[in-house]
Structure formats: structure tokens, C-alpha cells
Amino acid sequence: HYPHTPTSFLPPPAKYGGRHTVTLIPGDGIGPELLNHVREVFRFSCVPVDFEVVHVNSAVETEDDINNAITAIRRNGVALKGNIETKHTMAPSVKSRNNLLRTSLDLYANVMHCQSLPGVQTRHKNIDIMIIRENTEGEYSSLEHESVSGVVESLKIITRNNSLRIADYAFKLAREKGRRRVTAVHKANIMKLGDGLFLQCCREVASGYPDITFDSMIVDNTTMQLVSKPQQFDVMVMPNLYGNVVSNVCAGLVGGPGLVPGANYGHVYAVFETATRNTGKSIANRNIANPTAMLLASCMMLDHLKLYDHASSIRNAILNTMNETRLHTADIGGQGTTSEVVQTIMRFIQSKGQLTSEY
Amino acid sequence: MYTHTHTFKEMQTVTLIPGDGIGPEISSAVMKIFETAKAPIRWEERNVTAIKGPGGRWMIPPDAKESMDKSKIGLKGPLKTPIAAGHPSMNLLLRKTFDLYANVRPCISIEGYKTPYTDVNLVTIRENTEGEYSGIEHVIVDGVVQSIKLITEDASRRIAEYAFEYARNNQRNSVTAVHKANIMRMSDGLFLRKCREVAENYKDIKFTEMYLDTVCLNMVQDPTQFDVLVMPNLYGDILSDLCAGLIGGLGVTPSGNIGANGVAIFESVHGTAPDIAGLDLANPTALLLSAVMMLRHMGLHDYGNKIQTACFDTIRDKKVLTKDLGGNSKCSEFTADICRRIQDLD
């Protein structure tokens, strides 16, 4: 049974006429087409979700678009998004829209579950790692200045509050899922104060969970271990940047960016997307992108909305297509198009006898 | 006026720092192999354990510094940092003393030492003086810590220039700058700009840019798409270890540190392994491959190739492997096998 979120402190958003409204941000690159497929599958399966589409133009400097998106998410409580490109040609003051969204909505926990899929050919097998990444501070604080011409300082902020908060989330989730071990990833031998504080907070929280083993590992050793023996890891918790590295390594190990969904949780809001947040510009609009990650993300969203039956139905169809039918897109070595995969998924849903619309 | 090419090989002095733990025994192994290969190297052994100089500042012993300044080339085994309060990290001290600004790690799959990854052939070049390892941290208020990442124009330009020079001198085709300028707009933005500027002077080398996360994602799926990678300190630290993991770990990975004024120190990057020190069980491969890197740096490619071939042949043959490589032979047996192959190659 697929992981549920620890939603004891999160009420489901208000329903109007039995339907939910979810903010949808198409983003750039492959985002729009993948999200169209999500809508297609939802329509077909009669999922009681209406999408409020909010576009964010990555080419403009003003923050009006992203602020509108944030407002919409505050209103609806839940969002599904594609990645918004950050253009380097723009001034450094134009910050990453994705990051702005995460920090404004205080989506402090980025959660990713990397599992080996039987139908996908990879070098390593039997991987089952949950990564919990602090999502609002650390190296992503966007606090930079050029003190003297040619000398730039970038501030990494680590706070006790946010470190305790993410550690708490990690241990709660680990217990809820019946996981045995939490590993904190850090570089406290070099960043003694910053990562030292993070580690200390993890230890404090760990002491309240004697049933769960807690250990720690330095980030460079972690990546080395991941590429040689990834099966040793269970649940991992870490600050923002290491989370970026470890998530991507793990996604690569189980088959790539097209497969793994990601979730960003705060106390009030939740935003779902692909785990590795790629724009995929080079494969956009060619009907070759893998719809799996985004569709699985939409299933995580359905679980969050407590629409468990719909979530299971779609998820089973996706996994069946992946593992039994083995209809694969190019990124995992197949020759199927995006639409072929989506059609197959919908056919499987229909074959299970549930209510579907014309297609 | 013509300059004559000498027909005899001039002996070149190299400062040897055996280090701690298994350091002395793997250094002996390297010296033995070099002797067998008749490499024109004269070893000058030095100890770099920090001492307190006048004024109370920690420094490496003057005779060690003098030797390095003269020879310019060093080979170093693993060092332990004494626990004594206030004692600096030995590697940090060396780095500061000789302004070792570039850490270079060629990662090449070792045929015969099987890992899930074959055909890895890339080089990570890491800026080693600033970035996230500036050591500047403070507690702003209780429970709020600020760590400062420093990126300067000069250091970024210097490492970029080294990367392109390295690519050219070693017949590599492309240099990829690894960054996170989408998030760290100013700092990584500056680093990226300098790389782009330097790339203009090396049109024969292909220059690309890639996000750190994309590199990680792609590296574990298909490392063959990478050639030379250049990046700031932290990303370099993580990526160089990730790549070492691809080819088999720190026990088989060579490493070189390039400093200002032509200084270069090559080293094994594994630990001192105190539990097996003095028991003739250590694997000298990492130090040996670092010594090969050193020979190439000095222009002694023939010797370097000969020694590397012998080493790889021994590993491929699987008959005399040390424990970490999957066998149960002694360090001396492994070394002797390599020496035998060198003699056969001559």
C-alpha cells in the first residue's frame, strides 16, 4: 500500500459539491504536456478534482505571476506543478520561482520515495529509500551579496527550529511507515556550526524514538556508498543542498527522472511534482517524455485529498503498464510514446470495471 | 643556438611524505616499484606533522617546506590529524602552505576490478581554497547559524584556466562547469561567468554547463557522457567521491593537488587504516596510481604508462590481490607481482 502522508495535523481542503479544487502550474519544458496527461487520466477516471490553472511566465522579471500562483495555492491548499525554468540571462535578483513558492508557502519537507521497479532495468536492485529533505533554508536561502567587486558571499542558514522540524517529520514518517533506521546526512566535520546544529537537532529528536535506529553519515561518503551499496539505506534526512544531491543520485539509481514522484509538505499546504524537478527542455513537445513520475505525483496528491480509491486505481494501472505490459518510454530503454503509455494506463483502468468517461 | 636533448635521464627529486598508519608501507611499495621500473626519481622523505612556529602559529616543519619548495613535486600518503585541541587539519595546513588550489581526480574504470559501472573515464577538477569550505561560520542569535560560502573572481578564473589547460595537455575533449546558479545566482553565477570567459580562449575544447543535480542524476545512469568536470569546492568534494565510488572506492583512486608556483602534491585519499597498519595487508594501488599521475605531470609518460599497465595487469589477473580487492595476498606479494610484470615489460 502506497505511503500516506502523516496528515494528522493537515485537514483536507474544503470540498464544494463533493469536488476538490487543485491549483495547477504547468511550468516550462515537459511540464505542460505531462500535466495535460494527468488531466486526461483524471477526466477519464472521473476523479472529482477540478484544476485551477495558473501560468507562471519564467521570462518576466516581475513576481506577479508567481505571487498569483502562491495566492491560488493558499486558496486551494493543494497544487500540482511542473518545473518553472530559471533563466540565467536575467539579473541575479530574479530568484528561482520554484524556490519562492516553497519558501512562501513554508513547504518545509520534501519527500521522495525511491523504490526499484521490477520492470525497469538498472544496475542496482532492491533499493527502497525514503529521502526527507529540508526544503526552505540551508543553501537555498537566496541571501547573497557582492561585498567588493569580484568577491561574493552566499549565506547558508541553518536554524534550530527548522532542523528540529524536519527531523521530527522524518522520524514521524519513519514510524508511520514502519521503517527501522534514519540516517542524517551532513558535513559537520567541515561546517561545524551549521551542519553541527542540524546533526544535534536530529539526535535530540531521535532520542524520542528509541524504536528507530539513528545514525549519521558524511555526504561525500554517502554518495560513494549509494553508488556501490544503496540497499544499506532506509530513511535519510538532510539539509537542503545535500537533499538535492542525494535525491538525484537515488532517482538515477532506480531508473531516472521520469519515474519518481515528489511531494512538498508544509503544515498547511502541499505541492506535488516530479521528484527531480527537471524542466526537460530538450525533450519537450516530442511525445517522448515519461509520464510516470508526474502521474505518480498526482496519485500522491489524490492520497493527500483522501481519494484513496482513485489513487490506487491509477497507481496500479501505472505500475502494471511499467512492470507487466512493459510499455516503456525512451528514457528507460523503450520505444513507446508518451501518449501510448497514457492510453495503456487508461485501458487498464477501464478494464478494472470502474466508472470511466468516453475516450 | 640549439639546445641539446640530454641522452641520459636526469634524476628528479620528489618530496615523499609517507604519512601515518599504512602510509609508510604503501610508500615503500611505491618506491620499490619505481626502482624496478628504473624511473628517474630521487625520493626525499619528509615528515609534515605540524609544529608550533614562532608566534604560536601552527606550521609544517621548515625542512619539509624547504624540500617541497625546491623539488616542487610531492607524493603523500594518508595523514592523521592529532586530536589535540586546536590542532589544525593536516591536509588543510598543507593546502594553505602551498596554495593548493586545484584538486584533480582522474576516475578511470579499472579493468579487472568489477563495479556496476564500466567504461568510466572522467576527471573531476575541484576548486580547493574557497567556496563552502571558507570556514567562516557564526551563530547569529541562539539557534540560528550562518555559514558563508565565498566565491571570488580570481579563484574561479584560476581553476577554470587550470581545467582547460589540463584538458588540452591531456587530450580531453570537453570541460563541463558544474554549478547551481539557478539557486545561488550570484556566487555560482560568478563562477560560471569566469568559466565562460576562459572557455573563449580554448575554442579547441568543448565547453558545457550543467546543474549539479543533473550531473548527479546522469552520472549514476551513464558516466560515459562526462569528460572533464570543473566546479567549486563543495560540489567537487561530493562529486569526486561519488566518482571514486563508481570505479571502486578510495582504495583505488588517485588524486593530485596543484598549487601556485608550480607545486604539485599527489596523494592517496583513503584513510590511515590503523587497524591493519604494519601488517603487510594494505593496498598500495591508490598511492601508486597517484604516483603515476605524478610521473605524467612531470612529462615522464613512458614510465607512468609502464607502471600503470603492470598494476592493472596484476589486478586483472586476480591471482595476487589484497583483501580489499577481493583476494588474500599480502601487500608485499601484490607489489612483487607488479615488479615482476615491469621487468617482463622491459
XYZ file of C-alpha atoms in Angstrom:
705
model
C 0.000 0.000 0.000
C 1.483 3.277 -1.063
C 2.707 5.693 1.615
C 0.212 8.086 3.105
C 1.294 11.412 4.404
C 1.334 11.963 8.171
C -1.740 14.110 7.899
C -2.765 14.188 11.495
C -2.187 17.913 11.508
C -3.423 18.641 7.986
C -7.160 18.949 7.285
C -8.219 18.102 3.733
C -9.146 21.199 1.770
C -12.794 22.245 1.596
C -14.886 20.389 -0.921
C -17.539 22.071 -2.983
C -20.264 19.768 -4.260
C -18.025 16.801 -3.415
C -15.256 18.033 -5.690
C -11.809 19.364 -4.849
C -10.123 22.308 -6.497
C -6.392 21.969 -7.028
C -4.036 24.619 -8.334
C -2.175 23.507 -11.435
C 1.021 25.240 -12.563
C 2.090 23.927 -15.984
C 5.619 25.349 -15.804
C 8.066 25.022 -18.671
C 9.555 22.292 -20.824
C 7.696 18.995 -20.423
C 5.526 20.305 -17.585
C 2.542 21.395 -19.688
C 2.268 18.192 -21.708
C 2.680 15.921 -18.665
C 0.051 17.820 -16.725
C -2.299 17.630 -19.684
C -1.950 13.855 -19.486
C -2.759 13.983 -15.788
C -5.930 15.891 -16.591
C -6.721 13.401 -19.336
C -6.404 10.459 -16.959
C -8.377 12.219 -14.228
C -11.184 13.109 -16.641
C -11.260 9.563 -17.908
C -11.373 8.085 -14.410
C -13.992 10.581 -13.256
C -11.745 11.837 -10.487
C -13.642 14.561 -8.554
C -10.879 17.132 -8.927
C -11.081 20.442 -10.774
C -7.876 22.156 -11.721
C -7.392 25.889 -11.434
C -4.631 26.555 -13.954
C -2.173 29.343 -13.124
C 0.558 30.190 -15.588
C 3.937 31.482 -14.440
C 5.986 33.161 -17.130
C 9.675 32.499 -16.458
C 10.747 35.169 -18.919
C 9.485 38.178 -16.979
C 11.264 39.817 -14.091
C 8.261 40.790 -12.022
C 6.964 38.445 -9.385
C 3.271 38.972 -10.165
C 2.799 35.572 -11.785
C 4.379 33.582 -9.005
C 2.522 35.618 -6.401
C -0.757 34.808 -8.139
C 0.191 31.151 -8.075
C 1.016 31.319 -4.389
C -2.303 33.006 -3.658
C -4.153 30.334 -5.602
C -2.394 27.611 -3.623
C -3.274 29.328 -0.377
C -6.844 29.313 -1.506
C -6.956 25.688 -2.639
C -4.453 24.204 -0.218
C -3.033 21.778 -2.772
C -1.129 22.108 -6.030
C 0.372 20.033 -8.815
C 3.192 21.654 -10.714
C 5.707 21.416 -13.457
C 9.138 22.982 -13.052
C 9.465 26.702 -13.761
C 12.681 27.489 -15.570
C 15.204 29.869 -14.014
C 16.818 31.859 -16.778
C 20.485 32.704 -16.198
C 20.358 35.594 -18.592
C 18.301 37.526 -16.092
C 19.771 39.511 -13.225
C 20.677 37.633 -10.037
C 17.887 39.497 -8.266
C 15.384 37.445 -10.251
C 15.121 34.480 -7.919
C 14.048 30.943 -8.677
C 10.243 30.884 -8.858
C 10.147 27.332 -7.623
C 12.150 28.257 -4.551
C 9.983 31.320 -3.891
C 6.927 29.117 -3.967
C 8.409 26.650 -1.486
C 9.577 29.262 0.988
C 6.465 31.456 0.774
C 4.203 28.518 1.485
C 6.635 27.126 4.073
C 6.680 23.734 2.378
C 9.380 22.599 4.708
C 9.537 18.888 3.913
C 10.442 17.500 0.526
C 9.670 13.804 0.500
C 10.781 11.297 -2.060
C 10.402 7.538 -2.025
C 12.856 5.753 -4.303
C 11.999 2.156 -4.993
C 13.409 -0.246 -7.534
C 10.718 -1.136 -10.036
C 10.745 -4.736 -11.246
C 10.072 -3.740 -14.841
C 12.946 -1.287 -15.095
C 16.479 -2.341 -15.917
C 19.026 -0.775 -13.539
C 22.488 -1.591 -12.220
C 21.329 -1.879 -8.635
C 18.325 -3.828 -7.361
C 16.206 -3.814 -4.219
C 16.506 -0.136 -3.488
C 13.929 1.246 -1.080
C 14.976 4.621 0.279
C 12.866 7.446 1.688
C 14.536 10.822 1.450
C 13.355 13.678 3.613
C 14.964 16.919 2.670
C 14.702 20.246 4.453
C 13.095 22.415 1.814
C 13.204 26.048 2.916
C 16.588 27.069 4.260
C 20.193 25.938 4.109
C 21.983 26.866 0.940
C 18.701 27.882 -0.674
C 18.236 30.937 1.476
C 18.889 33.205 -1.520
C 20.938 35.560 0.587
C 23.899 36.685 -1.450
C 25.893 39.861 -1.825
C 28.963 41.130 -3.575
C 30.894 42.828 -0.779
C 33.664 44.008 -3.058
C 33.739 43.657 -6.802
C 34.702 40.096 -7.615
C 34.066 38.758 -4.101
C 30.684 37.160 -3.487
C 29.316 35.795 -0.251
C 26.451 33.345 -0.226
C 24.860 32.624 3.129
C 23.787 29.183 4.217
C 21.346 29.436 7.090
C 20.649 26.592 9.468
C 18.196 27.151 12.283
C 17.346 25.083 15.280
C 13.625 25.382 14.596
C 13.739 24.158 11.031
C 16.224 21.425 11.817
C 14.055 20.114 14.643
C 11.012 20.393 12.454
C 12.434 18.343 9.586
C 13.961 15.770 11.912
C 10.614 15.430 13.605
C 8.910 14.935 10.259
C 11.436 12.289 9.289
C 11.035 10.263 12.461
C 7.233 10.546 12.442
C 7.134 9.369 8.858
C 9.590 6.566 9.558
C 7.453 5.321 12.433
C 4.239 5.624 10.446
C 5.701 3.561 7.611
C 7.304 1.002 9.886
C 10.827 1.904 8.814
C 13.716 0.877 11.103
C 16.502 3.368 10.570
C 17.021 7.063 9.953
C 20.374 8.344 8.665
C 21.239 12.034 8.885
C 23.445 13.223 6.023
C 25.763 16.125 6.774
C 29.211 17.707 6.505
C 29.632 18.683 10.125
C 33.354 17.907 10.106
C 33.804 20.986 7.904
C 30.686 23.065 8.625
C 30.961 22.550 12.338
C 28.412 25.119 13.424
C 25.840 24.864 10.661
C 25.705 21.157 9.987
C 26.727 20.593 13.583
C 23.489 22.228 14.682
C 21.495 20.176 12.203
C 23.032 16.956 13.446
C 22.481 17.872 17.051
C 18.788 18.537 16.383
C 18.442 15.176 14.671
C 19.998 13.476 17.688
C 17.613 15.251 20.032
C 14.586 14.147 18.059
C 15.994 10.634 17.691
C 16.128 10.218 21.443
C 12.334 10.406 21.444
C 12.114 7.431 19.067
C 14.029 4.614 20.742
C 12.370 2.096 18.425
C 14.123 3.637 15.438
C 17.889 3.389 14.917
C 19.569 6.691 14.237
C 22.946 7.160 12.611
C 24.714 9.758 10.530
C 26.977 9.839 7.509
C 29.094 12.481 5.829
C 27.655 13.496 2.462
C 30.621 12.584 0.269
C 30.846 9.142 1.782
C 27.071 8.879 1.367
C 27.261 9.327 -2.390
C 30.072 6.813 -2.579
C 28.007 4.312 -0.609
C 24.918 4.990 -2.711
C 26.628 4.040 -5.954
C 28.141 0.883 -4.523
C 25.668 -0.398 -1.958
C 22.400 1.582 -1.985
C 20.491 -1.239 -0.278
C 22.030 -0.269 3.060
C 19.895 2.880 3.307
C 16.415 3.112 4.768
C 15.248 6.621 5.639
C 17.557 9.582 5.114
C 17.155 13.115 6.427
C 19.275 16.087 5.438
C 19.575 19.824 4.813
C 18.568 21.331 1.513
C 21.579 21.055 -0.777
C 22.636 17.553 0.226
C 18.998 16.640 -0.296
C 19.281 17.903 -3.845
C 22.334 15.742 -4.475
C 21.081 12.602 -2.753
C 17.603 12.794 -4.362
C 19.096 12.965 -7.792
C 21.576 10.180 -7.159
C 18.782 7.935 -5.871
C 16.419 8.809 -8.710
C 19.186 7.932 -11.143
C 19.803 4.634 -9.389
C 16.188 3.454 -9.732
C 15.875 4.442 -13.364
C 15.885 8.183 -13.853
C 13.892 11.392 -13.595
C 10.890 10.029 -15.442
C 9.943 7.603 -12.712
C 9.974 9.158 -9.280
C 7.283 11.468 -7.861
C 7.997 14.076 -5.232
C 5.973 15.882 -2.623
C 6.495 19.132 -0.755
C 4.642 19.333 2.534
C 4.086 22.162 4.962
C 1.825 22.341 7.962
C -0.945 23.816 5.826
C -0.172 23.325 2.154
C 1.048 20.525 -0.087
C 2.532 20.743 -3.567
C 3.215 17.715 -5.755
C 5.639 17.432 -8.668
C 8.249 15.121 -10.143
C 10.984 14.354 -7.604
C 13.940 15.696 -9.549
C 12.167 18.837 -10.763
C 13.542 18.780 -14.301
C 12.274 21.117 -16.967
C 13.238 18.662 -19.717
C 13.501 21.357 -22.384
C 15.310 19.122 -24.838
C 12.526 16.542 -24.925
C 9.549 18.890 -24.683
C 6.671 18.601 -27.167
C 8.063 15.490 -28.804
C 5.713 12.999 -27.192
C 8.677 11.078 -25.711
C 8.677 12.227 -22.091
C 7.945 9.608 -19.441
C 4.582 10.411 -17.819
C 5.153 8.080 -14.879
C 6.688 10.497 -12.388
C 4.043 13.162 -12.869
C 1.173 10.659 -12.848
C 2.501 9.060 -9.668
C 2.790 12.545 -8.183
C -0.867 13.111 -9.000
C -1.647 9.851 -7.167
C 0.234 11.119 -4.118
C -1.937 14.192 -4.374
C -5.096 12.072 -4.504
C -3.951 10.234 -1.378
C -3.457 13.595 0.273
C -7.038 14.520 -0.646
C -8.114 11.178 0.835
C -9.340 9.969 -2.570
C -7.601 6.654 -1.909
C -9.549 4.506 -4.322
C -8.829 6.732 -7.261
C -5.179 6.946 -6.218
C -4.830 3.170 -6.044
C -6.627 2.604 -9.294
C -4.420 4.949 -11.255
C -1.267 3.846 -9.475
C -1.954 0.179 -10.167
C -2.547 0.969 -13.800
C 0.764 2.848 -13.992
C 2.743 0.093 -12.296
C 1.054 -2.567 -14.367
C 1.976 -0.744 -17.569
C 5.543 -0.375 -16.284
C 6.103 -3.856 -14.926
C 3.714 -6.224 -16.748
C 2.997 -4.679 -20.117
C 6.493 -3.202 -20.090
C 5.497 -0.383 -22.348
C 8.446 1.930 -21.750
C 9.405 5.366 -22.987
C 12.891 6.046 -24.341
C 14.393 7.215 -21.053
C 14.075 3.699 -19.659
C 15.113 1.959 -22.830
C 11.793 1.532 -24.589
C 10.212 2.867 -27.732
C 6.779 3.859 -26.559
C 5.500 7.381 -26.902
C 4.068 9.335 -24.011
C 0.542 9.026 -25.378
C 0.884 5.271 -25.922
C 1.835 4.830 -22.280
C -1.047 7.031 -21.145
C -3.558 5.177 -23.357
C -2.376 1.867 -21.946
C -2.804 3.170 -18.432
C -6.336 4.318 -19.200
C -7.234 0.998 -20.844
C -6.077 -0.800 -17.723
C -8.216 1.437 -15.522
C -11.209 0.759 -17.753
C -10.584 -2.967 -17.693
C -10.918 -2.956 -13.933
C -14.584 -2.099 -14.353
C -14.600 1.282 -12.680
C -16.658 4.196 -13.887
C -14.901 5.906 -16.754
C -15.908 8.546 -19.272
C -15.817 8.190 -23.060
C -12.395 8.124 -24.613
C 71.540 28.432 -30.655
C 70.325 24.899 -30.369
C 69.598 23.306 -27.014
C 70.739 19.717 -26.828
C 68.469 16.966 -25.652
C 70.241 15.017 -22.968
C 70.508 11.360 -23.759
C 70.631 10.317 -20.135
C 67.637 10.729 -17.907
C 68.184 13.343 -15.240
C 67.169 12.235 -11.782
C 64.388 14.422 -10.453
C 63.848 14.923 -6.767
C 60.415 14.298 -5.321
C 59.464 15.033 -1.730
C 57.954 11.905 -0.262
C 55.608 12.163 2.710
C 54.894 8.585 3.784
C 52.231 9.630 6.285
C 50.706 7.648 9.114
C 49.159 4.238 9.625
C 49.630 2.238 6.433
C 51.383 5.222 4.872
C 54.967 4.012 5.356
C 54.332 0.526 3.953
C 52.476 1.668 0.848
C 55.163 4.297 0.273
C 57.791 1.554 0.410
C 55.774 -0.418 -2.117
C 55.728 2.556 -4.473
C 59.437 3.177 -4.082
C 60.176 -0.476 -4.806
C 58.035 -0.425 -7.944
C 59.649 2.780 -9.143
C 63.089 1.307 -8.573
C 62.210 -1.758 -10.602
C 60.917 0.461 -13.398
C 64.148 2.469 -13.186
C 62.137 5.663 -13.006
C 64.495 8.660 -12.707
C 63.127 9.722 -9.323
C 65.122 10.501 -6.210
C 62.964 10.400 -3.115
C 63.469 12.895 -0.307
C 61.461 11.709 2.697
C 59.931 14.297 4.959
C 57.528 14.397 7.878
C 54.838 17.065 7.858
C 53.417 16.727 11.364
C 52.537 20.269 12.354
C 54.684 22.113 14.851
C 54.103 25.396 16.552
C 56.230 28.091 14.994
C 57.352 31.408 16.423
C 54.290 33.398 17.361
C 52.381 30.241 18.276
C 51.037 29.575 14.787
C 50.861 26.014 13.534
C 53.070 25.291 10.562
C 54.640 22.351 8.772
C 58.282 21.678 9.710
C 60.689 24.012 7.873
C 62.705 21.162 6.337
C 59.538 19.761 4.776
C 58.607 23.131 3.318
C 62.115 23.697 2.066
C 62.174 20.332 0.336
C 58.828 20.946 -1.392
C 59.744 24.453 -2.436
C 62.844 23.105 -4.114
C 61.510 19.891 -5.639
C 58.073 21.316 -6.451
C 56.683 17.795 -6.622
C 55.392 15.763 -3.695
C 53.878 12.346 -3.131
C 51.919 11.890 0.044
C 50.364 9.028 1.947
C 47.429 9.350 4.353
C 47.806 11.689 7.306
C 46.028 11.561 10.636
C 45.082 14.730 12.417
C 46.038 14.573 16.089
C 43.092 15.076 18.427
C 44.935 17.707 20.464
C 42.828 20.780 20.977
C 43.387 23.480 18.422
C 45.452 21.238 16.183
C 44.676 22.099 12.594
C 43.706 19.591 9.942
C 46.952 18.444 8.350
C 45.529 18.475 4.870
C 44.213 21.991 5.399
C 47.626 23.116 6.603
C 49.345 21.700 3.529
C 46.733 23.283 1.317
C 47.272 26.687 2.842
C 51.051 26.423 2.935
C 51.363 25.660 -0.760
C 48.170 27.325 -2.021
C 46.949 24.023 -3.424
C 44.067 25.427 -5.360
C 43.110 22.549 -7.654
C 42.224 19.021 -6.623
C 42.340 16.729 -9.635
C 40.964 13.213 -9.667
C 41.009 11.140 -12.814
C 38.445 8.362 -12.450
C 39.041 5.525 -14.845
C 37.389 2.133 -14.546
C 39.926 -0.478 -13.595
C 39.536 -3.464 -15.844
C 39.544 -6.456 -13.580
C 38.146 -4.679 -10.569
C 34.467 -5.057 -11.205
C 31.938 -2.462 -10.161
C 28.422 -1.923 -11.520
C 29.945 0.761 -13.721
C 32.294 0.031 -16.608
C 33.890 2.473 -19.022
C 34.137 5.339 -16.562
C 36.707 7.790 -17.875
C 36.383 11.262 -16.463
C 38.312 13.806 -14.427
C 36.957 15.964 -11.620
C 38.711 19.268 -11.033
C 37.698 20.898 -7.805
C 38.444 24.402 -6.606
C 40.076 23.726 -3.290
C 40.610 27.032 -1.478
C 37.276 28.773 -1.050
C 33.612 28.115 -1.651
C 31.683 26.427 1.111
C 34.860 25.495 2.955
C 35.852 29.025 3.832
C 35.443 28.057 7.463
C 33.538 31.249 8.145
C 30.581 30.443 10.372
C 28.832 32.227 13.185
C 25.897 31.907 15.488
C 23.802 34.977 14.735
C 21.391 34.501 17.609
C 20.867 31.369 19.636
C 19.568 28.701 17.264
C 20.451 30.489 14.025
C 23.730 29.676 12.300
C 25.127 31.304 9.220
C 27.825 29.599 7.155
C 29.443 31.692 4.472
C 30.259 30.396 1.019
C 32.842 32.566 -0.629
C 33.273 32.758 -4.391
C 35.839 35.122 -5.859
C 36.583 36.129 -9.390
C 40.268 35.284 -9.060
C 39.885 31.794 -7.665
C 37.155 30.971 -10.177
C 39.259 32.161 -13.088
C 42.290 30.293 -11.825
C 40.515 26.961 -11.506
C 38.811 27.404 -14.877
C 42.144 28.104 -16.512
C 43.662 25.043 -14.908
C 40.770 22.886 -16.084
C 41.103 23.970 -19.690
C 44.897 23.665 -19.641
C 44.563 20.196 -18.171
C 42.046 19.243 -20.852
C 44.371 20.451 -23.577
C 47.502 18.839 -22.132
C 45.778 15.517 -21.595
C 43.898 15.318 -24.880
C 40.482 15.602 -23.295
C 37.642 16.842 -25.468
C 35.331 18.784 -23.218
C 35.062 20.694 -19.979
C 31.767 20.891 -18.093
C 31.219 23.522 -15.417
C 29.083 22.143 -12.590
C 27.005 24.675 -10.687
C 23.753 25.677 -9.068
C 23.400 29.130 -10.497
C 19.622 28.768 -10.612
C 19.604 28.925 -6.827
C 22.905 30.562 -5.957
C 22.521 33.224 -8.597
C 25.392 35.493 -7.628
C 28.042 33.133 -6.322
C 27.710 30.248 -8.747
C 26.760 32.850 -11.342
C 30.179 34.423 -10.911
C 31.900 31.056 -11.083
C 30.029 30.233 -14.279
C 30.838 33.573 -15.876
C 34.546 33.079 -15.284
C 34.399 29.600 -16.801
C 32.647 31.018 -19.852
C 35.280 33.731 -20.218
C 38.169 31.283 -20.013
C 36.414 28.954 -22.462
C 36.686 31.709 -25.066
C 40.443 31.190 -25.097
C 40.156 27.465 -25.602
C 37.969 27.089 -28.637
C 39.509 23.675 -29.301
C 37.845 22.370 -26.147
C 34.065 21.971 -25.977
C 32.550 23.835 -23.026
C 29.225 22.939 -21.432
C 27.407 23.840 -18.228
C 25.276 21.537 -16.147
C 23.387 21.779 -12.879
C 24.899 19.787 -10.032
C 21.715 17.755 -9.611
C 21.541 16.946 -13.307
C 25.161 15.800 -13.171
C 24.385 13.507 -10.238
C 21.267 12.184 -11.950
C 23.089 11.445 -15.178
C 26.346 10.299 -13.612
C 24.769 7.288 -11.925
C 22.904 6.323 -15.074
C 25.589 6.863 -17.692
C 29.001 8.144 -16.570
C 30.433 7.787 -20.076
C 28.864 11.079 -21.104
C 31.278 13.004 -18.884
C 34.830 14.110 -19.601
C 36.420 16.894 -17.544
C 34.280 18.455 -14.826
C 35.205 21.706 -13.101
C 33.422 23.036 -10.037
C 33.569 24.923 -6.748
C 34.705 23.286 -3.538
C 31.703 21.511 -2.053
C 30.305 20.161 -5.297
C 33.811 18.993 -6.087
C 34.105 17.233 -2.776
C 30.840 15.386 -3.279
C 31.275 14.609 -6.955
C 34.871 13.459 -6.708
C 33.889 10.950 -4.033
C 30.822 9.884 -5.999
C 33.041 9.202 -8.999
C 35.568 7.351 -6.845
C 32.650 5.177 -5.782
C 31.900 4.384 -9.414
C 35.347 2.898 -10.039
C 35.738 1.087 -6.739
C 36.372 3.483 -3.888
C 39.144 5.454 -2.312
C 41.462 2.479 -2.187
C 41.982 2.643 -5.945
C 41.527 6.322 -6.710
C 44.462 8.619 -7.478
C 44.451 12.305 -6.619
C 46.605 15.317 -7.339
C 46.716 18.795 -5.846
C 48.044 21.648 -7.911
C 49.437 24.680 -6.163
C 50.782 28.069 -7.036
C 54.385 28.426 -8.116
C 54.425 25.096 -9.925
C 53.979 22.999 -6.802
C 52.031 19.752 -7.151
C 51.341 17.186 -4.457
C 49.918 13.812 -5.405
C 48.257 11.726 -2.756
C 46.151 8.743 -1.879
C 42.858 9.934 -0.410
C 41.960 6.972 1.732
C 42.466 6.868 5.471
C 45.396 5.694 7.568
C 43.719 2.338 8.341
C 45.340 1.960 11.774
C 43.786 -1.465 12.272
C 45.927 -3.009 9.541
C 48.988 -0.783 9.816
C 52.266 -2.653 9.896
C 50.638 -5.980 8.999
C 51.598 -6.054 5.313
C 47.921 -6.135 4.336
C 47.488 -2.673 2.807
C 46.606 -1.998 -0.822
C 49.108 0.422 -2.396
C 47.062 0.963 -5.580
C 45.741 4.426 -4.753
C 49.165 5.771 -3.866
C 50.715 4.016 -6.859
C 48.186 5.462 -9.295
C 48.742 8.884 -7.736
C 52.461 8.377 -8.341
C 51.651 7.514 -11.960
C 49.669 10.759 -12.191
C 52.759 12.469 -10.836
C 55.002 10.914 -13.494
C 52.657 12.127 -16.224
C 52.616 15.590 -14.688
C 56.408 15.563 -14.859
C 56.345 14.535 -18.512
C 57.587 11.014 -17.779
C 54.698 9.370 -19.611
C 56.548 6.221 -20.623
C 57.362 5.297 -17.045
C 53.859 6.212 -15.967
C 52.252 4.023 -18.606
C 54.564 1.109 -17.865
C 53.814 1.155 -14.156
C 50.085 1.640 -14.662
C 49.907 -1.232 -17.151
C 51.714 -3.541 -14.739
C 49.403 -2.523 -11.914
C 46.230 -3.030 -13.945
C 47.504 -6.350 -15.270
C 48.084 -7.615 -11.745
C 44.582 -6.597 -10.750
C 43.021 -8.073 -13.887
C 44.851 -11.344 -13.319
C 43.216 -11.657 -9.888
C 45.893 -14.041 -8.570
C 47.628 -11.803 -6.047
C 45.025 -9.354 -4.768
C 44.974 -7.662 -1.366
C 41.948 -8.243 0.833
C 40.096 -5.048 -0.112
C 40.323 -6.070 -3.774
C 38.829 -9.445 -3.021
C 41.929 -11.559 -2.552
C 44.010 -12.616 0.432
C 47.521 -11.768 -0.573
C 49.963 -9.551 1.225
C 50.916 -6.056 0.190
C 54.450 -7.284 -0.483
C 53.151 -10.078 -2.730
C 50.976 -7.658 -4.683
C 53.933 -5.314 -5.028
C 56.269 -8.117 -6.106
C 53.814 -9.172 -8.799
C 53.734 -5.681 -10.227
C 57.537 -5.513 -10.158
C 57.767 -8.831 -11.980
C 55.463 -7.576 -14.711
C 57.506 -4.408 -15.106
C 60.634 -6.462 -15.599
C 58.820 -8.573 -18.164
C 57.637 -5.473 -19.967
C 61.214 -4.260 -20.392
